[in-house]
PDB file of C-alpha atoms and ligand atoms in Angstrom:
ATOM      1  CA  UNK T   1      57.446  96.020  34.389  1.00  0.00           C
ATOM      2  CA  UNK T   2      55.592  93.684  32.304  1.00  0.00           C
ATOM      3  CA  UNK T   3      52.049  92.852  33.191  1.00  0.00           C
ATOM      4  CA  UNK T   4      51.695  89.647  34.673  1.00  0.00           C
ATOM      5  CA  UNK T   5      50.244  86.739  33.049  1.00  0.00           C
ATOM      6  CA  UNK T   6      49.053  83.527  34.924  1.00  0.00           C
ATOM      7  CA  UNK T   7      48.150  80.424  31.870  1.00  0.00           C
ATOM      8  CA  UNK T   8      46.291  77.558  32.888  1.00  0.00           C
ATOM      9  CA  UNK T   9      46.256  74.666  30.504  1.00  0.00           C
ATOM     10  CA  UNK T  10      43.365  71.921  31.208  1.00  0.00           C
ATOM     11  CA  UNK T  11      43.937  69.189  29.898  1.00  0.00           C
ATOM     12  CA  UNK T  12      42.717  65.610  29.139  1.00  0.00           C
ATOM     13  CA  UNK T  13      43.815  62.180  28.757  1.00  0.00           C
ATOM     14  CA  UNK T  14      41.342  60.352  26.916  1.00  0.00           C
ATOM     15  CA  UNK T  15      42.346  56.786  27.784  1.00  0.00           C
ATOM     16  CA  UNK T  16      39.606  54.635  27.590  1.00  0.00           C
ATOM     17  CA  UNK T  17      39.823  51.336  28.417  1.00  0.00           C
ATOM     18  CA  UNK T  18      43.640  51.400  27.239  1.00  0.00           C
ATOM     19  CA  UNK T  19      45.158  51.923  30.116  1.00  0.00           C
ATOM     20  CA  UNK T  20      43.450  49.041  31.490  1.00  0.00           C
ATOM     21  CA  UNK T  21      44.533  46.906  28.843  1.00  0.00           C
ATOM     22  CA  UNK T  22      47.874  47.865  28.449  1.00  0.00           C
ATOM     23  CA  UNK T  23      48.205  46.505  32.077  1.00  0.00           C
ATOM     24  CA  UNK T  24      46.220  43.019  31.544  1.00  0.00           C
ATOM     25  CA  UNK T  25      42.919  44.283  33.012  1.00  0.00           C
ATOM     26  CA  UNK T  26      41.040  43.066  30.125  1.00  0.00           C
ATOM     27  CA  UNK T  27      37.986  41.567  31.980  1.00  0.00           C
ATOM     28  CA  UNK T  28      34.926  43.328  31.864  1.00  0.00           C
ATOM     29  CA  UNK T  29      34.842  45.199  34.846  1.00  0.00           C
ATOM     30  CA  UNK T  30      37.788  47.456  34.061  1.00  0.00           C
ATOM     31  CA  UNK T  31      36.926  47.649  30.526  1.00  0.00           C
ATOM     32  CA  UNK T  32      33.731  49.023  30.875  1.00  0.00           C
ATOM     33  CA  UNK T  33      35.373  51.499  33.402  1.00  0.00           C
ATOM     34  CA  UNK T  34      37.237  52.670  31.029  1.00  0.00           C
ATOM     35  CA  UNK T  35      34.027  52.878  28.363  1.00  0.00           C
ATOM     36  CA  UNK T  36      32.576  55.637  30.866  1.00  0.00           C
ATOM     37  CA  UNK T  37      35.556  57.795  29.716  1.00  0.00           C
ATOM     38  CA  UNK T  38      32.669  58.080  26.568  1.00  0.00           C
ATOM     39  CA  UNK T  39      29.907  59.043  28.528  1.00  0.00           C
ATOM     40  CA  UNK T  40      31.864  61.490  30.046  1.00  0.00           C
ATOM     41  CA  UNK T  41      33.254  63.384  26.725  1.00  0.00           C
ATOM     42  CA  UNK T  42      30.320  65.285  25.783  1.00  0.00           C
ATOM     43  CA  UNK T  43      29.841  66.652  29.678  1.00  0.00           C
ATOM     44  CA  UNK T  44      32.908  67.753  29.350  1.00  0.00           C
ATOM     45  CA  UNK T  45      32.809  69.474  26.187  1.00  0.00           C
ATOM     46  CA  UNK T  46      29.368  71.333  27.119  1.00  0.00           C
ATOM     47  CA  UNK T  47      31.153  72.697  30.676  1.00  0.00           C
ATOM     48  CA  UNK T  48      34.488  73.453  28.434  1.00  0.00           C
ATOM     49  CA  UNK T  49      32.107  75.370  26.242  1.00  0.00           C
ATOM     50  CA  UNK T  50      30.276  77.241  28.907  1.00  0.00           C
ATOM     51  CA  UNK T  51      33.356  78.554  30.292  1.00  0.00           C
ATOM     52  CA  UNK T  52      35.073  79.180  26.977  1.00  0.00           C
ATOM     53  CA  UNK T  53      37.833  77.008  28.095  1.00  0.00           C
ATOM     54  CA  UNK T  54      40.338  76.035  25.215  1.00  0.00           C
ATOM     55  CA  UNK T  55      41.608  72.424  26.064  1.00  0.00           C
ATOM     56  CA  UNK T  56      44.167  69.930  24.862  1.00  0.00           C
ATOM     57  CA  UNK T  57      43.010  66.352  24.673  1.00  0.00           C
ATOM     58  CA  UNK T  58      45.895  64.003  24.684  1.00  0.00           C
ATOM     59  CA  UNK T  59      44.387  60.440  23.074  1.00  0.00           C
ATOM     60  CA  UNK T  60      46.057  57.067  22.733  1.00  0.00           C
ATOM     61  CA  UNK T  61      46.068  55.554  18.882  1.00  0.00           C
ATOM     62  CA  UNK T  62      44.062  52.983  20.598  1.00  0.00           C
ATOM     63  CA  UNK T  63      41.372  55.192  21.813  1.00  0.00           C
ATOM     64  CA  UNK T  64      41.289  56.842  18.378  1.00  0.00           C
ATOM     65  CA  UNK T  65      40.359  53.582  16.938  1.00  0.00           C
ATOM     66  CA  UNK T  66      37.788  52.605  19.374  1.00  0.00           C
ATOM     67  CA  UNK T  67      35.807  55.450  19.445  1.00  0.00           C
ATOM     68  CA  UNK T  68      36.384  57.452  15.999  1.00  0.00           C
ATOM     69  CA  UNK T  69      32.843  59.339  17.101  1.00  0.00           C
ATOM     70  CA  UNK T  70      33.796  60.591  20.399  1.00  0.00           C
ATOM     71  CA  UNK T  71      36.966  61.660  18.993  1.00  0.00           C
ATOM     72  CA  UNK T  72      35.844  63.539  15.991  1.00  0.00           C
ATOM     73  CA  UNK T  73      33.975  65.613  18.571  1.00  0.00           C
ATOM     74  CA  UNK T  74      36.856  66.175  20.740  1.00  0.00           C
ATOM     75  CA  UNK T  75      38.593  67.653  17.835  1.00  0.00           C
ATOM     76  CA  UNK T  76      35.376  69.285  16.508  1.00  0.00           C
ATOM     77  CA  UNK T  77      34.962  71.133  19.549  1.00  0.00           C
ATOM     78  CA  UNK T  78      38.411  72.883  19.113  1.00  0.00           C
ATOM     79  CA  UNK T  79      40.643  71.294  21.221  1.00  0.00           C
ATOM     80  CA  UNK T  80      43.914  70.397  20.842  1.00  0.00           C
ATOM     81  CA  UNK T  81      44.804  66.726  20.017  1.00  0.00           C
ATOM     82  CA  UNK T  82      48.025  65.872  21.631  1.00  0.00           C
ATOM     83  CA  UNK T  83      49.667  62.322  21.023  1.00  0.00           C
ATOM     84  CA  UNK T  84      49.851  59.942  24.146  1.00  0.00           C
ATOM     85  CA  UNK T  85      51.665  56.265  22.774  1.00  0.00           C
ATOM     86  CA  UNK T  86      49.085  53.923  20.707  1.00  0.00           C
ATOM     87  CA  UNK T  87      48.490  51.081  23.327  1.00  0.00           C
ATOM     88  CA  UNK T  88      48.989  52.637  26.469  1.00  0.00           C
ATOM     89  CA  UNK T  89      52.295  51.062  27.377  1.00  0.00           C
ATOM     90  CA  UNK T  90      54.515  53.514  29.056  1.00  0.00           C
ATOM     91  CA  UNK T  91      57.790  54.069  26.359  1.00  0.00           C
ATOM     92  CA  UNK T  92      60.061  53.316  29.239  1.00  0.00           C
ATOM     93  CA  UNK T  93      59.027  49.516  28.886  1.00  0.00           C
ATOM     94  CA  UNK T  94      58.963  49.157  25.047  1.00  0.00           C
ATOM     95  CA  UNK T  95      62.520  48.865  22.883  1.00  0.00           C
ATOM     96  CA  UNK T  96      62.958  51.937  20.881  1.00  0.00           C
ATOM     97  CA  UNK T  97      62.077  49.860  17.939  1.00  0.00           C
ATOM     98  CA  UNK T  98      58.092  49.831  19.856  1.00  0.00           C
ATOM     99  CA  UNK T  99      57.976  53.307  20.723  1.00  0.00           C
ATOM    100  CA  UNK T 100      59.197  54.677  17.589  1.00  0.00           C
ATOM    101  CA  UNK T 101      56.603  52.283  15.866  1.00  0.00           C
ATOM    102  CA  UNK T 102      53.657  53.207  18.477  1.00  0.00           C
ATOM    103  CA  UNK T 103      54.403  57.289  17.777  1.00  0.00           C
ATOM    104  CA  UNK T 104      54.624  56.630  14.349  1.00  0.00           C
ATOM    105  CA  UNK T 105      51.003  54.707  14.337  1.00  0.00           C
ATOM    106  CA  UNK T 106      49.261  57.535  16.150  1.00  0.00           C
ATOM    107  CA  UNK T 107      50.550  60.680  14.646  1.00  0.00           C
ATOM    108  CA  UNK T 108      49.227  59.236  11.584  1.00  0.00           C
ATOM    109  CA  UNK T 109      45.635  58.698  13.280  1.00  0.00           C
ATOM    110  CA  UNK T 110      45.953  61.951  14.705  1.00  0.00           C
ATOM    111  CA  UNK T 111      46.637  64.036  11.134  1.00  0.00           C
ATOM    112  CA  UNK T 112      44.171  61.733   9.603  1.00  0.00           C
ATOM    113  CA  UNK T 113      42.006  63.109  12.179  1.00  0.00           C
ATOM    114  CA  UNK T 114      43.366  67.380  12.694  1.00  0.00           C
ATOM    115  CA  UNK T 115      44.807  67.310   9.328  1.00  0.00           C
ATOM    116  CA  UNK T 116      48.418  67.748  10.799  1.00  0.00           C
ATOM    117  CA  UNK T 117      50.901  65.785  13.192  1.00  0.00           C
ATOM    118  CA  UNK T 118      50.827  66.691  16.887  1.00  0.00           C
ATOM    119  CA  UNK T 119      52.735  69.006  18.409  1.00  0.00           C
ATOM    120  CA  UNK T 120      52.806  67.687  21.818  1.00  0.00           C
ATOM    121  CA  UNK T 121      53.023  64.335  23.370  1.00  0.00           C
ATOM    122  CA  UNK T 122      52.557  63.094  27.252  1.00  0.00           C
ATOM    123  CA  UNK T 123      54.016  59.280  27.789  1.00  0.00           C
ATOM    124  CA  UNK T 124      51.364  56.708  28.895  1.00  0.00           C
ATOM    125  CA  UNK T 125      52.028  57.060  33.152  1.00  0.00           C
ATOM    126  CA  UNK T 126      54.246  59.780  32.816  1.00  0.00           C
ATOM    127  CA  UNK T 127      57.572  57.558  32.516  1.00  0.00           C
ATOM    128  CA  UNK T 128      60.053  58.258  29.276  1.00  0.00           C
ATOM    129  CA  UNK T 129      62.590  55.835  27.800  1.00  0.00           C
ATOM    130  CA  UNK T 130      66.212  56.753  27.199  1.00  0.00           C
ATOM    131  CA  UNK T 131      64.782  57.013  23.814  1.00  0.00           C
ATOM    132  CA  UNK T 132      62.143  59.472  23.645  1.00  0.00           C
ATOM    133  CA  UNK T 133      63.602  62.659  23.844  1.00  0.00           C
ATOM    134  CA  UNK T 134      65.653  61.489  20.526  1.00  0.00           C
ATOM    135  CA  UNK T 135      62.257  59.599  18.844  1.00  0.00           C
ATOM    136  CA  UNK T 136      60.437  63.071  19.782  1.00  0.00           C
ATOM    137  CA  UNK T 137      62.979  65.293  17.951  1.00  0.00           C
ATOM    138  CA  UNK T 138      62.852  62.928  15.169  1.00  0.00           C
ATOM    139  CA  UNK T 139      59.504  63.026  14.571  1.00  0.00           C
ATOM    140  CA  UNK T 140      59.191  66.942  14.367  1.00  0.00           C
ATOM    141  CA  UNK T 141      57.325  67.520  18.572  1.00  0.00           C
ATOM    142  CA  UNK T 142      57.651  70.618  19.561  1.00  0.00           C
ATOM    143  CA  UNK T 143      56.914  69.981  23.511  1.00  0.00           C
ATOM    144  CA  UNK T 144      56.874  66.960  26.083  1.00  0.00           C
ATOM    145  CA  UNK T 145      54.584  66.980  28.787  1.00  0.00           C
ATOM    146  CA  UNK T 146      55.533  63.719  31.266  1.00  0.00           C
ATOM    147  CA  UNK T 147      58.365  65.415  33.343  1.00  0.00           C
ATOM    148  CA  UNK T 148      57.660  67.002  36.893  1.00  0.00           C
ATOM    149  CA  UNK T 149      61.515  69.437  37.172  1.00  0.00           C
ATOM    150  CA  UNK T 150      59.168  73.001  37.586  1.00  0.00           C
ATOM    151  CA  UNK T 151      55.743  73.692  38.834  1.00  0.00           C
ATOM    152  CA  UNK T 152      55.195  77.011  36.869  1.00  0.00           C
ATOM    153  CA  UNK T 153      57.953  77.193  34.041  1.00  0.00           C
ATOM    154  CA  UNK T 154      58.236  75.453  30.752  1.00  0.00           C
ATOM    155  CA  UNK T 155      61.699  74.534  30.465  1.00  0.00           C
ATOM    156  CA  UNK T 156      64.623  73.203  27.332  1.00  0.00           C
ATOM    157  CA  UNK T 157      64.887  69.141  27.672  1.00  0.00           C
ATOM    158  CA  UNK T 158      68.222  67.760  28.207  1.00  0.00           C
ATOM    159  CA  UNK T 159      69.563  64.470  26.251  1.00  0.00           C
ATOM    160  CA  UNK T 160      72.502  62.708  27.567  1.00  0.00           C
ATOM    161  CA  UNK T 161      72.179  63.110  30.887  1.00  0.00           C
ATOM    162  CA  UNK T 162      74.513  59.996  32.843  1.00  0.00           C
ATOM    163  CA  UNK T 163      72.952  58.464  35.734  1.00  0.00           C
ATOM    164  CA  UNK T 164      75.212  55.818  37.703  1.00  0.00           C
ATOM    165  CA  UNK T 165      74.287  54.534  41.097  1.00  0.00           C
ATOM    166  CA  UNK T 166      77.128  56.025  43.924  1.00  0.00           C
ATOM    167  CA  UNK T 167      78.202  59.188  41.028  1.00  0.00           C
ATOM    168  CA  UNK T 168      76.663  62.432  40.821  1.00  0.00           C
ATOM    169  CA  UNK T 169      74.493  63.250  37.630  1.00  0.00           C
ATOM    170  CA  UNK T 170      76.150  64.205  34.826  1.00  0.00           C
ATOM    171  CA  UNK T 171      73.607  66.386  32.717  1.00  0.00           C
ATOM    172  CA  UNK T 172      73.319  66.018  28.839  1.00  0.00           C
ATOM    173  CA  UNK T 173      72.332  69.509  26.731  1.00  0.00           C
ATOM    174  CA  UNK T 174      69.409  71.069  26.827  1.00  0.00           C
ATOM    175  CA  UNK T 175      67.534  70.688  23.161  1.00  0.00           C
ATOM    176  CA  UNK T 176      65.082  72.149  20.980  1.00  0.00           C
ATOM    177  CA  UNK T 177      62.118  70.067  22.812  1.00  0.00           C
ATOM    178  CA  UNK T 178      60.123  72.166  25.671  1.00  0.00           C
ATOM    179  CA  UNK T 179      59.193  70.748  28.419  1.00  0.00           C
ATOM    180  CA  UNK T 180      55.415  70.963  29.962  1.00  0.00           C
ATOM    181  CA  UNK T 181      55.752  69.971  33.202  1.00  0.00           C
ATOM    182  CA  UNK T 182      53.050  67.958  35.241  1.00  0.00           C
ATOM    183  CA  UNK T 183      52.734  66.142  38.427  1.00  0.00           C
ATOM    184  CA  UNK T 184      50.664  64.221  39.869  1.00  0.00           C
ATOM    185  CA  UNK T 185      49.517  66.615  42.461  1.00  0.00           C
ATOM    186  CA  UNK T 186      47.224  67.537  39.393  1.00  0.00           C
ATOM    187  CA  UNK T 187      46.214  64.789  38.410  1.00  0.00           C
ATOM    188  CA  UNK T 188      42.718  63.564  38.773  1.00  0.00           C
ATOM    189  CA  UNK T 189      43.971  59.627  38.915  1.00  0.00           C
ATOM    190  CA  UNK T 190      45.868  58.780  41.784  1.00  0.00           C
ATOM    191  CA  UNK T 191      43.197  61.169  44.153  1.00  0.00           C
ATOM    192  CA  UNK T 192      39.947  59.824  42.892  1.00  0.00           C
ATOM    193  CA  UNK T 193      40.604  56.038  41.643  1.00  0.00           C
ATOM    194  CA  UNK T 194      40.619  53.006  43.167  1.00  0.00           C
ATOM    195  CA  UNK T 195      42.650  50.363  41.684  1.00  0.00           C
ATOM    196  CA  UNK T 196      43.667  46.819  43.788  1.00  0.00           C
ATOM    197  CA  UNK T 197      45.756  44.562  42.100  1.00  0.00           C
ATOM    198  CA  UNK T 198      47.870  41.567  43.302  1.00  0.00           C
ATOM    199  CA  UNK T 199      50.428  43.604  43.973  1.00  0.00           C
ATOM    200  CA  UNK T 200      49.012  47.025  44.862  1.00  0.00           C
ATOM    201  CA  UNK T 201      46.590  49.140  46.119  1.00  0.00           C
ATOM    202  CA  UNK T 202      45.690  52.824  44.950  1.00  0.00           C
ATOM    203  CA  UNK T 203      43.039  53.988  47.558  1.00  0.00           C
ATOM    204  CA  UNK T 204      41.840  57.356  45.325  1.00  0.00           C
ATOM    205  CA  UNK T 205      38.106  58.136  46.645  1.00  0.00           C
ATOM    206  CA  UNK T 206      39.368  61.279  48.242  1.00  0.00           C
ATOM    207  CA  UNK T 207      36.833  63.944  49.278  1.00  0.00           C
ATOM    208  CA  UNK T 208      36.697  66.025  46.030  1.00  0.00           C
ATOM    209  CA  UNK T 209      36.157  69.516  48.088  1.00  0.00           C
ATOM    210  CA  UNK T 210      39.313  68.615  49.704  1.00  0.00           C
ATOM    211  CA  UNK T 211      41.219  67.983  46.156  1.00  0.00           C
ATOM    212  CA  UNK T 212      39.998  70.729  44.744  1.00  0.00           C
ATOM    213  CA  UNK T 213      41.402  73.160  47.724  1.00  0.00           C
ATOM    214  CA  UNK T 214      44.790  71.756  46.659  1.00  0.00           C
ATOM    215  CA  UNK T 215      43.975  72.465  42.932  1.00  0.00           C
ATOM    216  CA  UNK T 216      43.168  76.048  43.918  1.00  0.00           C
ATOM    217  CA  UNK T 217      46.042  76.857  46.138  1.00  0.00           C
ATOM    218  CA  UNK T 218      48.324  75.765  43.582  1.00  0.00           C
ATOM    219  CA  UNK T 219      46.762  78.677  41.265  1.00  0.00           C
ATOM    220  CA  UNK T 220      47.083  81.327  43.792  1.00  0.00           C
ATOM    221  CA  UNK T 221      50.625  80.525  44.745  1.00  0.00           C
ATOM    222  CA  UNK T 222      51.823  80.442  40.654  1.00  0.00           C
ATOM    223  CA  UNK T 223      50.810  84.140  41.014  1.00  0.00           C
ATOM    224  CA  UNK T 224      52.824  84.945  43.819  1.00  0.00           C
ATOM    225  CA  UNK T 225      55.962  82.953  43.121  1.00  0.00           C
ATOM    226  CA  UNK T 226      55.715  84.243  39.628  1.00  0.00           C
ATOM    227  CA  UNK T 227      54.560  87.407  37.035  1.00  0.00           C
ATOM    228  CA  UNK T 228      54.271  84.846  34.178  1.00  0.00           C
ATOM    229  CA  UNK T 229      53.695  81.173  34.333  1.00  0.00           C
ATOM    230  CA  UNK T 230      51.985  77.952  33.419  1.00  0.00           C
ATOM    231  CA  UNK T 231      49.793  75.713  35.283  1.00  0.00           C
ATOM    232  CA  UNK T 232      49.119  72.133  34.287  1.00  0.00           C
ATOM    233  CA  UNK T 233      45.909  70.103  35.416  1.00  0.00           C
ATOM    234  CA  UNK T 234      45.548  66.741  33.799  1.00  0.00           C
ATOM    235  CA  UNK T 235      42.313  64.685  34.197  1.00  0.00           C
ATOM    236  CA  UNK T 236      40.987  61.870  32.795  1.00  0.00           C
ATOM    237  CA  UNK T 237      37.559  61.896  31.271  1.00  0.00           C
ATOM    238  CA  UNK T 238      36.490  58.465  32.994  1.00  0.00           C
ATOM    239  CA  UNK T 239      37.791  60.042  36.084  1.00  0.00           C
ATOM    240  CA  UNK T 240      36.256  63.380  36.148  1.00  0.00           C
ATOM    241  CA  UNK T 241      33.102  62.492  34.607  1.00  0.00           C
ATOM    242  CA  UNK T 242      31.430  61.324  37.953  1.00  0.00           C
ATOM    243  CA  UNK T 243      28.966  63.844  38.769  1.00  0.00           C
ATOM    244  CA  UNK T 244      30.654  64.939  42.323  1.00  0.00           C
ATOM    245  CA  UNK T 245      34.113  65.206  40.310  1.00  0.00           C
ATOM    246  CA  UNK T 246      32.228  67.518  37.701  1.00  0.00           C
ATOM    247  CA  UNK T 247      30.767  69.691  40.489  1.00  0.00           C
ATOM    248  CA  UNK T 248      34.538  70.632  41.528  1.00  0.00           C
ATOM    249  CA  UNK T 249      35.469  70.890  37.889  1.00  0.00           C
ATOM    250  CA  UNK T 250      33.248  73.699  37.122  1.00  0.00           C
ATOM    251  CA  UNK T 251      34.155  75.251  40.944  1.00  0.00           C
ATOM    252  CA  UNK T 252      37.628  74.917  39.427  1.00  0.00           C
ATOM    253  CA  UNK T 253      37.092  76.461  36.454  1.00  0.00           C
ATOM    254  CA  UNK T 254      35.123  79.469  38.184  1.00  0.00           C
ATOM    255  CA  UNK T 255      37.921  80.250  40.219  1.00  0.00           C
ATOM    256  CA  UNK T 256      40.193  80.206  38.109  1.00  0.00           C
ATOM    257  CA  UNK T 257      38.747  82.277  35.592  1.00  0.00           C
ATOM    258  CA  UNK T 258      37.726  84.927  38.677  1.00  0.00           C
ATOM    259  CA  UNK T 259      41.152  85.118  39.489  1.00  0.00           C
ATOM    260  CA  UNK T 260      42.713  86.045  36.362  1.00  0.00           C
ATOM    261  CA  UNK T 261      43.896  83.231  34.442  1.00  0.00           C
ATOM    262  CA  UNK T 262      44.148  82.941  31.064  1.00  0.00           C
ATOM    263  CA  UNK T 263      42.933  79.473  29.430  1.00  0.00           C
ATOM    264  CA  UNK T 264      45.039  78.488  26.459  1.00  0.00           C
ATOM    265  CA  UNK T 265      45.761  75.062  25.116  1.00  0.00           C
ATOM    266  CA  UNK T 266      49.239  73.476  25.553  1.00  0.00           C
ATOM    267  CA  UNK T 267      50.656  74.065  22.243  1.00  0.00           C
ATOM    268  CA  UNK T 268      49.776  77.385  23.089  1.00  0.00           C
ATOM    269  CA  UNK T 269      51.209  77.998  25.996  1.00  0.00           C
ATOM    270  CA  UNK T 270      54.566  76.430  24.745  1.00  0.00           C
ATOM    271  CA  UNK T 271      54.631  78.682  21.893  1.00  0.00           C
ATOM    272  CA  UNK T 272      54.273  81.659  24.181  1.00  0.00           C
ATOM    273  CA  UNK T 273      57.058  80.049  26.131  1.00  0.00           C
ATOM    274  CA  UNK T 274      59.336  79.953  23.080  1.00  0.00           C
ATOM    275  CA  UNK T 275      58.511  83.452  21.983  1.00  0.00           C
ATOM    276  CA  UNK T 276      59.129  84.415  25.396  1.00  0.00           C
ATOM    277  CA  UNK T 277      62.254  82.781  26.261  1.00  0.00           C
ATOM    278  CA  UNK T 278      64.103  81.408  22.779  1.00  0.00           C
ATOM    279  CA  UNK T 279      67.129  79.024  23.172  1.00  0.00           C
ATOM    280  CA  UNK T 280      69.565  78.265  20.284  1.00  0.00           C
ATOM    281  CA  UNK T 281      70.469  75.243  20.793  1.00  0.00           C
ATOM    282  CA  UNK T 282      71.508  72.325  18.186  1.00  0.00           C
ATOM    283  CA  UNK T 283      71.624  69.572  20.395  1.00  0.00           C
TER     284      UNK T 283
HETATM  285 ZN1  LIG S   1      46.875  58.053  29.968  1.00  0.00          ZN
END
C-alpha cells in the first residue's frame, strides 16, 4: 500500500479594501479596514517563514495596483500568486464580456509581477458565472478554487451542466480544469468579521480557540477518511492579522505540521493531483 500523504494548502486572499469597494463600502471606515490587510502581510510572511510554510496568495488586480510594495514581497517571499477577478466583483454578476476583461487585466499584472500567468484562480465570494469555467480554459488555468463538491479530493470540472427548477440536474462533462475545493468552514471571514449592512448582518467575532478546534478536527478526520488528500484553509490577511487570530494561526500551523502534513502551495498540490489521477478528457 502506498504511504499516506495528508497536503495542506494555506492560503490567502489579499483583498484589501476591494472587497469593500466592490460592494459600495467606500467610506472610510471600511476602507481603512481593508488597509490593515497591509499591516498584516509582513506578520504573516515572518510566521510563514518560521514554519517553512509554502503559501499561495490569491490577489485582486486591484490590490496589485494599490499596493505594488506589499505585493512584490508576497511574491518575493515565494509564494504562489493566484488570480482572484480585478475589482472584486464576484464573475457571477458581471456579463462575460466583464469577466473575461477583469481576468484578462490581472493575469497581465500578475506576469508583470511572477514573470508568468497564473495557474490558479478563486472567484471574488466564491460564486462562478455560467461563463467561467469556459473564460478559465480559454485563458490557459490549470485549477479553480471557488467550488465546495469534496472536502479532501481535487476533482475534473464539469461544463454544461442544465439546471431547471422542478427537473433533475443534467450534468455537463468533466474538463481539463481541476477543481480545489473550499468552503467556508475554512474560511477566516464569515467566523471572525463583523459586517452590518442595510440588509444584513454577519456577526463573525467568534472565540478564535473555538474556530481553531474546528480547523483542527477537520485535519485529523482528512487522515482517517483518506490515505491521500488535500486540505484547503483560506484567510484573509486583514482578517487574520489581529493579534488573537495570529495566536491560533501559528497553534494551527504547529499542529498541523506535528501531525504529519505536508505544506505545499496550490498549484502544487493540483499538479500532484494530476500526476496522481490523469483524465483525458477534451471537453
Ligand atoms: Zn476575496
Amino acid at each position: 500500500m502506498a504511504e499516506s500523504r495528508h497536503l495542506v494548502c494555506i492560503t490567502f486572499d489579499f483583498d484589501a479594501m476591494s472587497g469593500f469597494i466592490a460592494r459600495g463600502m467606500t467610506s472610510p471606515t471600511p476602507i481603512s479596514r481593508g488597509e490593515f490587510g497591509v499591516v498584516a502581510v509582513p506578520r504573516i510572511l515572518k510566521l510563514l517563514d518560521e514554519y517553512r510554510v509554502p503559501a499561495s496568495f490569491f490577489i485582486p488586480g486591484h490590490t496589485l495596483e494599490t499596493y505594488p510594495v506589499e505585493s512584490r514581497m508576497v511574491a518575493d517571499a515565494g509564494c504562489e500568486i493566484g488570480h482572484h477577478g480585478w475589482t472584486h466583483r464576484p464573475p457571477v454578476t458581471l456579463t462575460r464580456e466583464e469577466e473575461e476583461e477583469e481576468l484578462t487585466r490581472a493575469n497581465e499584472q500578475i506576469k508583470a509581477l511572477t514573470g508568468s500567468y497564473a495557474r490558479g484562480y478563486r472567484s471574488p465570494s466564491w460564486d462562478l458565472s455560467p461563463f467561467s469555467v469556459e473564460l478559465l480554459l480559454k485563458h490557459g488555468f490549470s485549477y479553480d478554487s471557488s467550488m465546495m463538491g469534496h472536502d479532501y479530493l481535487p476533482y475534473r470540472v464539469r461544463r454544461g451542466d442544465v439546471i431547471e427548477l422542478e427537473k433533475p440536474v443534467v450534468f455537463g462533462r468533466p474538463t481539463r480544469l481541476i477543481e480545489m475545493p473550499i468552503s467556508w468552514s475554512l474560511d477566516d471571514y464569515p467566523h471572525f468579521e463583523y459586517v452590518r449592512t442595510r440588509e444584513s448582518l454577519l456577526p463573525g467575532l467568534q472565540n478564535a480557540n473555538l474556530v481553531l478546534d474546528n480547523w483542527v478536527n477537520e485535519f485529523d478526520y482528512m487522515k482517517k477518511a483518506v490515505d491521500w488528500g488535500v486540505l484547503t484553509y483560506t484567510f484573509h490577511p486583514f482578517v487574520m492579522g489581529r493579534g488573537y487570530r495570529m495566536m491560533i494561526l501559528e497553534k494551527l500551523l504547529k499542529h498541523l505540521k506535528d501531525g504529519g502534513a505536508t505544506f505545499t502551495t496550490m498549484e502544487s498540490a493540483c499538479l500532484e493531483y494530476d500526476a496522481r489521477d490523469p483524465q483525458q478528457t477534451t471537453a
